[in-house]
Coordinates of C-alpha atoms in Angstrom, one line a residue:
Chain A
X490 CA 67.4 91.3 146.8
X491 CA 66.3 94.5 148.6
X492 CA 62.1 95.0 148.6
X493 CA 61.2 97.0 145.4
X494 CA 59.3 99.4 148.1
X495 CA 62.4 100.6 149.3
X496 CA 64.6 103.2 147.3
X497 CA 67.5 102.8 149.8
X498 CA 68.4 99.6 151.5
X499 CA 71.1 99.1 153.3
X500 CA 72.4 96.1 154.7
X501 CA 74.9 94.9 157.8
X502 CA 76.7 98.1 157.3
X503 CA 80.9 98.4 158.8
X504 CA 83.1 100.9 158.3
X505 CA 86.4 101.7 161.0
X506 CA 88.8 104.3 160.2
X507 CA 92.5 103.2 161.8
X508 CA 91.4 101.1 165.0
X509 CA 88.2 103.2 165.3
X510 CA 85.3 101.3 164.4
X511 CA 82.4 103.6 163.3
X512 CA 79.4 101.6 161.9
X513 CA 79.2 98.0 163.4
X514 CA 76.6 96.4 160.8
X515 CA 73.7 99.1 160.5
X516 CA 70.4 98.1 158.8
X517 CA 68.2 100.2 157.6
X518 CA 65.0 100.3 154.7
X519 CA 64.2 103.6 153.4
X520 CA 60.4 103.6 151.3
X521 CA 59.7 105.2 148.1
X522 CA 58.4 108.6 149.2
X523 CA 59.1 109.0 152.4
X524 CA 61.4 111.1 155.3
X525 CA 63.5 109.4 157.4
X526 CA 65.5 110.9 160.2
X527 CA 68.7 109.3 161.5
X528 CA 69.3 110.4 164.9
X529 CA 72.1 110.3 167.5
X530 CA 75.0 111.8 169.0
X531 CA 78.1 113.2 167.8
X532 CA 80.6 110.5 166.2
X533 CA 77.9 108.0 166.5
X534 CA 78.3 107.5 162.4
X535 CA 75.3 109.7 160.6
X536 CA 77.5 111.2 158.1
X537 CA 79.7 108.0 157.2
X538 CA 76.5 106.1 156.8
X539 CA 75.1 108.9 154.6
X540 CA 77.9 109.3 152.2
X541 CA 77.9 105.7 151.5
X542 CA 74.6 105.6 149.9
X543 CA 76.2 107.8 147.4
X544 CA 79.6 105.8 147.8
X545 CA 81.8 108.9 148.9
X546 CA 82.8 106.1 150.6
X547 CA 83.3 101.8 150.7
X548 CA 82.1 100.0 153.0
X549 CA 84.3 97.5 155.3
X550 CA 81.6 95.0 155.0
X551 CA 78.0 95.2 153.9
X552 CA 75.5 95.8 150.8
X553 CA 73.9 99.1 149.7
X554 CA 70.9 99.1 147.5
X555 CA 69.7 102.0 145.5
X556 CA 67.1 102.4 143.4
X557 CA 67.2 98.2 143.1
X558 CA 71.1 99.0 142.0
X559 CA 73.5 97.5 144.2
X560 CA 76.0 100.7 144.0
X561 CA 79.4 98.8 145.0
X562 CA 79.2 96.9 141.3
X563 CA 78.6 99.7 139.6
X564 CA 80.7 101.2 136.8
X565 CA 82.1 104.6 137.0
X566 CA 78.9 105.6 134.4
X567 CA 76.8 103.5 135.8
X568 CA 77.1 104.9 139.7
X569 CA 77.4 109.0 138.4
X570 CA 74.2 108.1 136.1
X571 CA 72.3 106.9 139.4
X572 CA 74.2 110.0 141.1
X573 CA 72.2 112.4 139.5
X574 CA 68.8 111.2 141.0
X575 CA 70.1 111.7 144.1
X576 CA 70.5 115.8 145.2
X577 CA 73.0 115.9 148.8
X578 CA 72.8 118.8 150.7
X579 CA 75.7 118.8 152.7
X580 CA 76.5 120.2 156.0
X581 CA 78.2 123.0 155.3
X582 CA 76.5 123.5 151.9
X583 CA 79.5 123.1 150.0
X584 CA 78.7 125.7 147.6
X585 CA 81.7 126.6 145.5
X586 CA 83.1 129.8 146.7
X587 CA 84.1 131.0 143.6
X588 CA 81.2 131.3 142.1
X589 CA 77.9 132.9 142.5
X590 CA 74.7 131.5 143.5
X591 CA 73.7 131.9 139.8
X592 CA 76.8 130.2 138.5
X593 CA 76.5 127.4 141.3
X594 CA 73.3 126.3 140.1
X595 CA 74.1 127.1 136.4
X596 CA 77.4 124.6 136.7
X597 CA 75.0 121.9 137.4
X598 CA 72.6 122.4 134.4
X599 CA 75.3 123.4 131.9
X600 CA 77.0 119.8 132.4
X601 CA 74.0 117.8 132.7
X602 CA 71.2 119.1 130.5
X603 CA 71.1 120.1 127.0
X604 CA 69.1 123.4 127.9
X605 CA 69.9 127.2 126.3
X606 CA 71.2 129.6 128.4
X607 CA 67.5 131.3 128.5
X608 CA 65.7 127.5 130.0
X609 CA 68.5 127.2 132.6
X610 CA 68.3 130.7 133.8
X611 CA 64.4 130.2 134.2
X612 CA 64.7 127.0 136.1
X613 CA 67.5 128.6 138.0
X614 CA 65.0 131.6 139.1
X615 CA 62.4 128.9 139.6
X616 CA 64.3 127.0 142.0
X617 CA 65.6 130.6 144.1
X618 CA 62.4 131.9 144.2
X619 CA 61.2 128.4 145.6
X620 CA 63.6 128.9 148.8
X621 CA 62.5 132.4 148.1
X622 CA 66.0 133.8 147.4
X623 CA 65.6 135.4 144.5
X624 CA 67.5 138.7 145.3
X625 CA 71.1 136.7 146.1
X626 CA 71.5 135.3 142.5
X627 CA 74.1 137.5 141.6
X628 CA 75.8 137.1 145.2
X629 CA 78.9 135.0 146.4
X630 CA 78.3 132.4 149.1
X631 CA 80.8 134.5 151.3
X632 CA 78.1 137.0 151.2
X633 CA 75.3 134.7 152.8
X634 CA 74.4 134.1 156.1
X635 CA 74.2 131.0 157.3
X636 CA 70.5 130.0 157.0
X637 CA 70.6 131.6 153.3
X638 CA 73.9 129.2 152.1
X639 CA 71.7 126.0 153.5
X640 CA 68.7 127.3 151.4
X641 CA 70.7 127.9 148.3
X642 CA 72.6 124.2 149.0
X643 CA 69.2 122.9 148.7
X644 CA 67.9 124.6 145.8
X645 CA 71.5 123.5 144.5
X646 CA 70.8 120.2 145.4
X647 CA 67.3 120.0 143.4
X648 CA 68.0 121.5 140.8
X649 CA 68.7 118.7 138.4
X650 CA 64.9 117.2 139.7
X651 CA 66.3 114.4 141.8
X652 CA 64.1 111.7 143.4
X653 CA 66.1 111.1 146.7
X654 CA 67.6 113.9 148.6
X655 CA 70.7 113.3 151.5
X656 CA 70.6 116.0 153.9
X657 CA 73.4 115.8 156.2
X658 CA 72.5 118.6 159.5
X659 CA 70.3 120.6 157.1
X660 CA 69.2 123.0 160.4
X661 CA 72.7 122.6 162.2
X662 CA 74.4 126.1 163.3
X663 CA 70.6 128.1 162.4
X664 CA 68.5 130.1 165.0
X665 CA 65.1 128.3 165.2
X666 CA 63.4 130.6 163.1
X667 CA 65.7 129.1 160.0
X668 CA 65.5 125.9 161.7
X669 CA 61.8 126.1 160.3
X670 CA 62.2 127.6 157.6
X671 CA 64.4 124.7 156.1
X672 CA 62.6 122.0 157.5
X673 CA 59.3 123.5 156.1
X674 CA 61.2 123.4 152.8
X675 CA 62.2 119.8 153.2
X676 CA 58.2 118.6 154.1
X677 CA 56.9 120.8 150.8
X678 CA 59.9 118.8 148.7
X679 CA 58.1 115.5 149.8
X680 CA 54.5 116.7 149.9
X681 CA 55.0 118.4 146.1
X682 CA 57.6 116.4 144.0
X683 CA 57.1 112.8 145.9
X684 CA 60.9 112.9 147.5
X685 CA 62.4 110.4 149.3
X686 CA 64.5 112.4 151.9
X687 CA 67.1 111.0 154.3
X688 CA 68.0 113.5 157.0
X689 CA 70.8 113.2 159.5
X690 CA 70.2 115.3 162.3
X691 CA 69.9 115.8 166.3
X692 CA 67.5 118.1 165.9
X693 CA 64.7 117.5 167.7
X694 CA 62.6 120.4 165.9
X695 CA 63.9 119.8 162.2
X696 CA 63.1 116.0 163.2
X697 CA 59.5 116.3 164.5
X698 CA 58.6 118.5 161.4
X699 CA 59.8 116.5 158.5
X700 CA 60.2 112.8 159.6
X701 CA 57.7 110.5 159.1
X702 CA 60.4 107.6 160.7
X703 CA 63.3 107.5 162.6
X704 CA 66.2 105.4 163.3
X705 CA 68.3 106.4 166.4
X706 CA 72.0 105.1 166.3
X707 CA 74.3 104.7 168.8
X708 CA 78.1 103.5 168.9
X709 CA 77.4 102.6 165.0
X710 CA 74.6 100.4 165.8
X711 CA 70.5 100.9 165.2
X712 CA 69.0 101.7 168.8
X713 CA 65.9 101.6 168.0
X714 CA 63.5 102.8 165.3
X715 CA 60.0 104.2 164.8
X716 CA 57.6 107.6 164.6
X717 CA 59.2 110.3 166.6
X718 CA 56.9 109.6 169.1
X719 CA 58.3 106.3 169.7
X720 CA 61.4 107.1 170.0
X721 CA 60.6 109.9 172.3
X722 CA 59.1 107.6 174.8
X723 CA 61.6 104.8 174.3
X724 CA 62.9 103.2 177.8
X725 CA 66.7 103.0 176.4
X726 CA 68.7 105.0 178.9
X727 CA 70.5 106.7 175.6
X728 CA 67.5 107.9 174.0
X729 CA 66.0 109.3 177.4
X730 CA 68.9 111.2 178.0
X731 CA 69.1 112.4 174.4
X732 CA 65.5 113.4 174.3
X733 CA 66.0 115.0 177.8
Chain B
X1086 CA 109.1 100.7 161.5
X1087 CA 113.0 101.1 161.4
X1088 CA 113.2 104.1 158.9
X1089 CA 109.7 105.7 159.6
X1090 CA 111.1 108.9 157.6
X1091 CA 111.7 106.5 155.0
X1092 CA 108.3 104.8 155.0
X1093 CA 106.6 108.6 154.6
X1094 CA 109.1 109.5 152.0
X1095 CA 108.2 106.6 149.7
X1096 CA 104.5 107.0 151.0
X1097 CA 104.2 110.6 149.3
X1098 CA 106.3 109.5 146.4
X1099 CA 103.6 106.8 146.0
X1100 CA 100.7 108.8 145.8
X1101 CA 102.2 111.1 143.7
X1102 CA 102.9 108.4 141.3
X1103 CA 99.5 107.7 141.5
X1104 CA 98.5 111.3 140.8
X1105 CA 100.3 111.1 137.7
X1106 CA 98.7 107.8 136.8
X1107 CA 95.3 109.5 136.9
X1108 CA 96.2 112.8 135.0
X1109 CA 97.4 110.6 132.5
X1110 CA 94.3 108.8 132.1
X1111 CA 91.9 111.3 132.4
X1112 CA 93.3 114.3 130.9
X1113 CA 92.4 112.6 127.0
X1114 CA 88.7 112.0 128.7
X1115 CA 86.3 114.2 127.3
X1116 CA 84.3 116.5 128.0
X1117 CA 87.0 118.8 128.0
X1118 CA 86.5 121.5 130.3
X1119 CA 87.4 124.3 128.3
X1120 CA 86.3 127.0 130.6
X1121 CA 87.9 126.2 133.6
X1122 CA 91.1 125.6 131.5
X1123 CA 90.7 129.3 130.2
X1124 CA 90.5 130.3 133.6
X1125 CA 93.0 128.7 135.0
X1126 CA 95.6 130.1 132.1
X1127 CA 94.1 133.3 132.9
X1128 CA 95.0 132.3 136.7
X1129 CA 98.0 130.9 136.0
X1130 CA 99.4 133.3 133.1
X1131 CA 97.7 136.9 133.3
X1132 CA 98.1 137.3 137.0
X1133 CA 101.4 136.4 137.6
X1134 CA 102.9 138.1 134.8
X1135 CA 103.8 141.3 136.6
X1136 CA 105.4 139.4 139.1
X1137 CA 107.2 137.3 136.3
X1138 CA 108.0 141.0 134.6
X1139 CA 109.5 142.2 137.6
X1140 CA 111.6 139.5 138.2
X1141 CA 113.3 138.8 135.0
X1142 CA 113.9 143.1 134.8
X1143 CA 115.9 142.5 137.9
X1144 CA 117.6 139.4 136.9
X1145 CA 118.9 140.9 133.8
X1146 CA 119.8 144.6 135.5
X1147 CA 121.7 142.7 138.7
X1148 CA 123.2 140.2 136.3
X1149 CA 124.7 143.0 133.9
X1150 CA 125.9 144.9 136.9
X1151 CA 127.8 142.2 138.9
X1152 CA 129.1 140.5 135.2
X1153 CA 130.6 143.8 134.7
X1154 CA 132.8 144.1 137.0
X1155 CA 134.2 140.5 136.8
X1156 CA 134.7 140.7 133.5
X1157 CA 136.9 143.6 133.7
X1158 CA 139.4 142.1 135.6
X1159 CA 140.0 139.9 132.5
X1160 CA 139.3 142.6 130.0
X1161 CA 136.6 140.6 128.7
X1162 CA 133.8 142.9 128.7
X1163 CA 132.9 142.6 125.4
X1164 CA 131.2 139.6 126.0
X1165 CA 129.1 140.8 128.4
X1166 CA 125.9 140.4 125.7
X1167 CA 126.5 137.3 124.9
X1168 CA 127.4 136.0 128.3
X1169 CA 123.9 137.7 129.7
X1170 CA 122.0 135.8 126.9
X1171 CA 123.3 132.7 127.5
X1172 CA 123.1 132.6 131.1
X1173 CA 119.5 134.0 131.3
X1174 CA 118.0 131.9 128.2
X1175 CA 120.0 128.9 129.0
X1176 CA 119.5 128.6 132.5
X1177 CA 118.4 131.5 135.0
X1178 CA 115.8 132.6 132.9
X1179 CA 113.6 129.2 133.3
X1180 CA 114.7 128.2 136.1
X1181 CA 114.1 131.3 138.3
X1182 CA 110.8 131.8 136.7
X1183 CA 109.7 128.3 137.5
X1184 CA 110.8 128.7 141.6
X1185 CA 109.2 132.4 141.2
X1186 CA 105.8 130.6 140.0
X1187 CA 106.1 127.6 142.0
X1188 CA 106.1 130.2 145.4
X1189 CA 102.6 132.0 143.9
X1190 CA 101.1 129.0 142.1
X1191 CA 102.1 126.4 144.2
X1192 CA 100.6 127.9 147.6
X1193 CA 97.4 129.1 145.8
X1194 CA 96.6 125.9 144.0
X1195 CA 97.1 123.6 147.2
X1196 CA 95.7 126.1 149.7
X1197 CA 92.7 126.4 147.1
X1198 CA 91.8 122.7 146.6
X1199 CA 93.0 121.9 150.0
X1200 CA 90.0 124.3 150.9
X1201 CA 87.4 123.2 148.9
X1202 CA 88.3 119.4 150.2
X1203 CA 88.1 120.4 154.2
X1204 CA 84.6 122.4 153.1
X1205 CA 83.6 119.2 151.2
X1206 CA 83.2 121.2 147.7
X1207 CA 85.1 118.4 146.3
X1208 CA 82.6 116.0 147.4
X1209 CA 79.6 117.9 146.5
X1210 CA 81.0 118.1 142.3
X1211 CA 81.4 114.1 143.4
X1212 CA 78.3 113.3 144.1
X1213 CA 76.8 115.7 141.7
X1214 CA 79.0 113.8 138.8
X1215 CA 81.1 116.5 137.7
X1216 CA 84.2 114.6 137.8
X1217 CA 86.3 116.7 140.6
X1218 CA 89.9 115.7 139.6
X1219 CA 89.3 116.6 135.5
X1220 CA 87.6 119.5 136.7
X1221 CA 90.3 120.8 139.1
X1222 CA 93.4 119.0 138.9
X1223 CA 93.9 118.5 134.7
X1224 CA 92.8 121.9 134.1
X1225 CA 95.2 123.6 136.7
X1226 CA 98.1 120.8 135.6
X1227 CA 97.6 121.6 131.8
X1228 CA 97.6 125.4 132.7
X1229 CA 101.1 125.6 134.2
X1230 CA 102.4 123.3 131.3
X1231 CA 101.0 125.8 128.6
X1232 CA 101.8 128.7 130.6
X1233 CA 105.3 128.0 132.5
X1234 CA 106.7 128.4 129.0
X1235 CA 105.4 131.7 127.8
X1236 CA 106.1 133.5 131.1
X1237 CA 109.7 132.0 130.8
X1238 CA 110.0 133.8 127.0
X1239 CA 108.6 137.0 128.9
X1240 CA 110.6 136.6 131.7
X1241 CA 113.8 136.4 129.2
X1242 CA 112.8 139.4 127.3
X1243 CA 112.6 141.8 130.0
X1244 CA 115.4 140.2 131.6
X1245 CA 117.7 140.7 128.2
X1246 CA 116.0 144.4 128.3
X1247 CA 117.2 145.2 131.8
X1248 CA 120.8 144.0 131.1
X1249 CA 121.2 146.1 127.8
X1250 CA 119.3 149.4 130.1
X1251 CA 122.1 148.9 132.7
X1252 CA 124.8 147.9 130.3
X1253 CA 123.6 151.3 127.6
X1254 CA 124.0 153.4 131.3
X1255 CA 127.3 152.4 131.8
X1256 CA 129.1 152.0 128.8
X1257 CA 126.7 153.7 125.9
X1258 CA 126.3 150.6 123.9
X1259 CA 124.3 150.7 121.4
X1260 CA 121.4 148.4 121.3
X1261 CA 121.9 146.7 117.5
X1262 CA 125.5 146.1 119.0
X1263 CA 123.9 144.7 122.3
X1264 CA 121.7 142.5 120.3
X1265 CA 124.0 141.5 117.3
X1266 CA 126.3 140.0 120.3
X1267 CA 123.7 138.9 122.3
X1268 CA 122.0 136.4 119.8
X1269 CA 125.3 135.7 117.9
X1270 CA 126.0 133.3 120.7
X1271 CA 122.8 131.4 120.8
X1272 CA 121.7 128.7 118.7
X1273 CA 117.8 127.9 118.3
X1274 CA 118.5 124.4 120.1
X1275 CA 119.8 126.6 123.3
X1276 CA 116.0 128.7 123.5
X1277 CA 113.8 126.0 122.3
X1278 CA 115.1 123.3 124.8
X1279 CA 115.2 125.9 127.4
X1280 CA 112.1 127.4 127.2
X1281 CA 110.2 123.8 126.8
X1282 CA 111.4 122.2 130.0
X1283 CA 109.9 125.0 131.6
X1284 CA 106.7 122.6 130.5
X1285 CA 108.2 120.3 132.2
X1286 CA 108.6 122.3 135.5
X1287 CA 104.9 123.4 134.9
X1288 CA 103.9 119.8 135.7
X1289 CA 105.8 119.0 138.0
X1290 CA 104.5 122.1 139.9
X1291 CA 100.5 121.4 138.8
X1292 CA 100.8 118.1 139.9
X1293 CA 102.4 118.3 143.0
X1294 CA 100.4 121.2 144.3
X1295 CA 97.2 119.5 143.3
X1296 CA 97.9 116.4 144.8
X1297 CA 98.9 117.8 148.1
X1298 CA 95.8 120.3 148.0
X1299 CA 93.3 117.4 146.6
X1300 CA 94.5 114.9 149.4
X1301 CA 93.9 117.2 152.3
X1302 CA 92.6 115.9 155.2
X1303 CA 91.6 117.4 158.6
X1304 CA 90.9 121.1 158.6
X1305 CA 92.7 124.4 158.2
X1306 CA 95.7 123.7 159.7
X1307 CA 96.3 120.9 157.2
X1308 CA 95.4 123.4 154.6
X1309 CA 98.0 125.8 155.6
X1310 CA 100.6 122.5 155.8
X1311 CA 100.1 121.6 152.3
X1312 CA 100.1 124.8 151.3
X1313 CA 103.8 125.6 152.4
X1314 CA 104.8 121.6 151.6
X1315 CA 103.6 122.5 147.9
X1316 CA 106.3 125.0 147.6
X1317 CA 108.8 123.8 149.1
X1318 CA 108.5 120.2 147.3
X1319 CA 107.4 121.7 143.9
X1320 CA 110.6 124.4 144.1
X1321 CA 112.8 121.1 144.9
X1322 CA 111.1 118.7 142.8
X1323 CA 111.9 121.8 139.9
X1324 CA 115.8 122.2 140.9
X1325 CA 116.2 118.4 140.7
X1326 CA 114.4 118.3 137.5
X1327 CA 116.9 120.7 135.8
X1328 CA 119.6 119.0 136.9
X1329 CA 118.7 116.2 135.1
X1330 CA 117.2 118.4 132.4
X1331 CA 120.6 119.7 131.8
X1332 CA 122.6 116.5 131.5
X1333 CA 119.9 115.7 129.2
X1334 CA 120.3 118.7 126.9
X1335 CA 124.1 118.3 127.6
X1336 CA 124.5 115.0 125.4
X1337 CA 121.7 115.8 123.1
X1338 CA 123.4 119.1 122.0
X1339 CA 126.4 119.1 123.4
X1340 CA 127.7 122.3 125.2

């Protein structure tokens, strides 16, 4: 049984697709209220490892642990009731192009809450003027830039008030001003509503501002873990060369 | 593998199967999503009904035209109504309309989901546990099954309306005359069987453009792929059907 500390756990992790072996038994302890980066090269396994926690995918071998629940002997109820305490912002955003930003958020609400049309439209303004985005309500995600479509993912992704967030390359593709400006949202999520946040990212910037821990993998395996810091000064030819 | 062509053929079969399996279960699930369902009818129905229109006029004007003639030769022009009211209700009628909706709907619907897989929209309504494939898949399927059927009626109408236009051109025939033989010919078995198996089509087209849009992997490229495999194996999957359909409505009817 996983530590009641942790809200994630996750234990001896595999996963290969075809021949190609991808995670090769990955450990890792996320605690209640905290922001943990997982860093690393491309194709080193970030995203596989972070759509299992909200089993977008099986495991070849290996426990996950969420919220004390182990999720692969969950029922179909069960794993979508656990689902919605967990927000994912995804890489791309994955906002649904046919509708607007109101709509996006709205889709969420209307399925999941019993609120009027007048409480969800307020909690939907809350949450745009949050990523202070207030004027692109009415506007299609084709419309956005790309920093804008990441801020409106993640006031997508909180909307239902979820106590872990999954961010897969939040500040990937943005000029560093944005960089900031998402990772600034991401340390006021933690520091206001007690998030636990899991970030996958290589960068260093988005990293340094909103991790309190990371984990560096490499090959599918744990390299090392620590502060930032840590890692930064870590001996391991891969991590000097990644850190530069 | 000794017949690898055969191995793939079986494999899509398979998954389609499987497709099935899962409409079948989930489409009596509730919720029911009644607003994407209205949407996709609108999709489905509203916006392809010019095309729909446009087609069955020309069916019925080019049918009347090159019927003419043949018929002459045998001096059987008098049955020109009845033969254009047999041929388009019985078996042009549904049958074009279906290939005709199975080119717009077919590419839209695959290219669509196929889209909104490579983007990972899909995965973002999984995680946020809005049940993708009743969302997406059992609205869109139940749309062409309700709609299929009412564009075929349409699709008749207009058709029967272009032959009698052409026919009235060239011969002055009245349009109580033109509709008196048309109809004398038909019996209610003849429209109702042919009209529903045009639900029939409709879910063989939903299905098979969902699954190939829903089971998209890799990027645009593959999107583009399943988009022109959704026609072409919806509009074959539909031909096949109506043979079948018609050996079906052959010894429950007789001819």
């Amino acid at each position: 049984m996983p530590d009641a500390d942790n809200v994630i756990t996750i234990q001896a992790l595999h996963k290969a697709f075809g021949g190609h072996q991808v995670l090769r038994g990955v450990s890792l302890e996320v605690p209640r209220a905290t922001s943990l980066a997982v860093m690393g090269g491309s194709g080193t396994g970030k995203s596989v490892l972070l759509k299992h926690i909200v089993r977008l995918m099986d495991p070849d071998e290996g426990v996950i642990w969420v919220h004390g629940r182990r999720i692969d002997v969950l029922s179909l109820s069960e794993l979508d009731a656990l689902r919605l305490r967990i927000g994912f912002l995804f890489q791309g955003g994955a906002l649904f192009d046919s509708m607007t930003v109101t709509e996006n958020m709205d889709f969420m609400l209307r399925h999941h809450t019993s609120m009027t049309e007048e409480a969800r439209l307020d909690r939907i303004m809350e949450a745009l003027a949050w990523v202070n985005l207030q004027p692109a309500a009415g506007q299609f995600p084709a419309q956005l830039s790309g920093g804008q479509k990441k801020r409106i993912a993640l006031a997508r992704a909180i909307i239902l008030e979820p106590d872990i967030l999954l961010c897969d390359e939040p500040t990937t593709g943005l000029d560093p001003v944005s960089v900031r400006t998402v990772s600034e949202l991401l340390v006021r999520l933690r520091a206001e509503r007690d998030m636990t946040i899991v970030t996958i990212t290589h960068d260093l910037l988005c990293a340094e501002i909103t991790a309190d821990a990371a984990v560096f993998l490499h090959e599918g395996r744990v390299l090392a873990r620590g502060t930032i810091a840590q890692l930064k000064a870590h001996e391991h030819p891969e991590l000097r060369l990644f850190f530069g | 593998m000794v017949f690898p062509q055969l191995h793939t053929f079986f494999e899509h079969a398979g998954r389609l199967a499987t497709f099935a399996g899962k409409f079948f279960a989930q489409v009596w699930r509730r919720p029911f999503e009644g607003r994407e369902l209205i949407c996709q009818l609108d999709e489905t129905g509203t916006k392809s009904l010019v095309l729909v229109l446009v087609t069955g006029c020309a069916i019925g004007i080019v049918l009347s035209m090159q019927s003419r003639g043949t018929l002459a030769r045998f001096g059987a022009e008098a049955v020109l109504p009845s033969m254009l009211a047999l041929s388009v209700i019985k078996e042009i009628g549904p049958v074009i309309t279906s290939l005709v909706l199975a080119g717009r709907l077919g590419a839209g619907i695959a290219a669509e989901l196929g889209s909104m897989r490579v983007t990972e929209q899909i995965d973002a309504l999984e995680v946020a546990a809005l049940q993708p494939f009743r969302y997406l898949v059992v609205t869109r399927v139940l749309a062409c099954i309700v709609m299929f059927p009412l564009m075929t009626i349409a699709c008749d109408i207009v058709a029967l309306g272009g032959g009698y236009i052409e026919a009235s051109l060239s011969s002055d025939l009245d349009y109580r005359l033109f509709a008196d033989q048309a109809f004398s010919s038909l019996r209610l078995s003849d429209l109702l069987f042919s009209t529903s198996k045009t639900a029939v089509f409709g879910f063989i087209v939903g299905l098979t453009s969902c699954s190939l849009g829903y089971n998209v992997r890799g990027g645009t490229r593959e999107v583009g792929q399943a988009a022109m495999q959704a026609v072409v194996v919806s509009s074959l999957l539909v031909l096949l059907a109506d043979v079948l359909m018609v050996r079906i409505d052959l010894i429950l009817f007789g001819s």
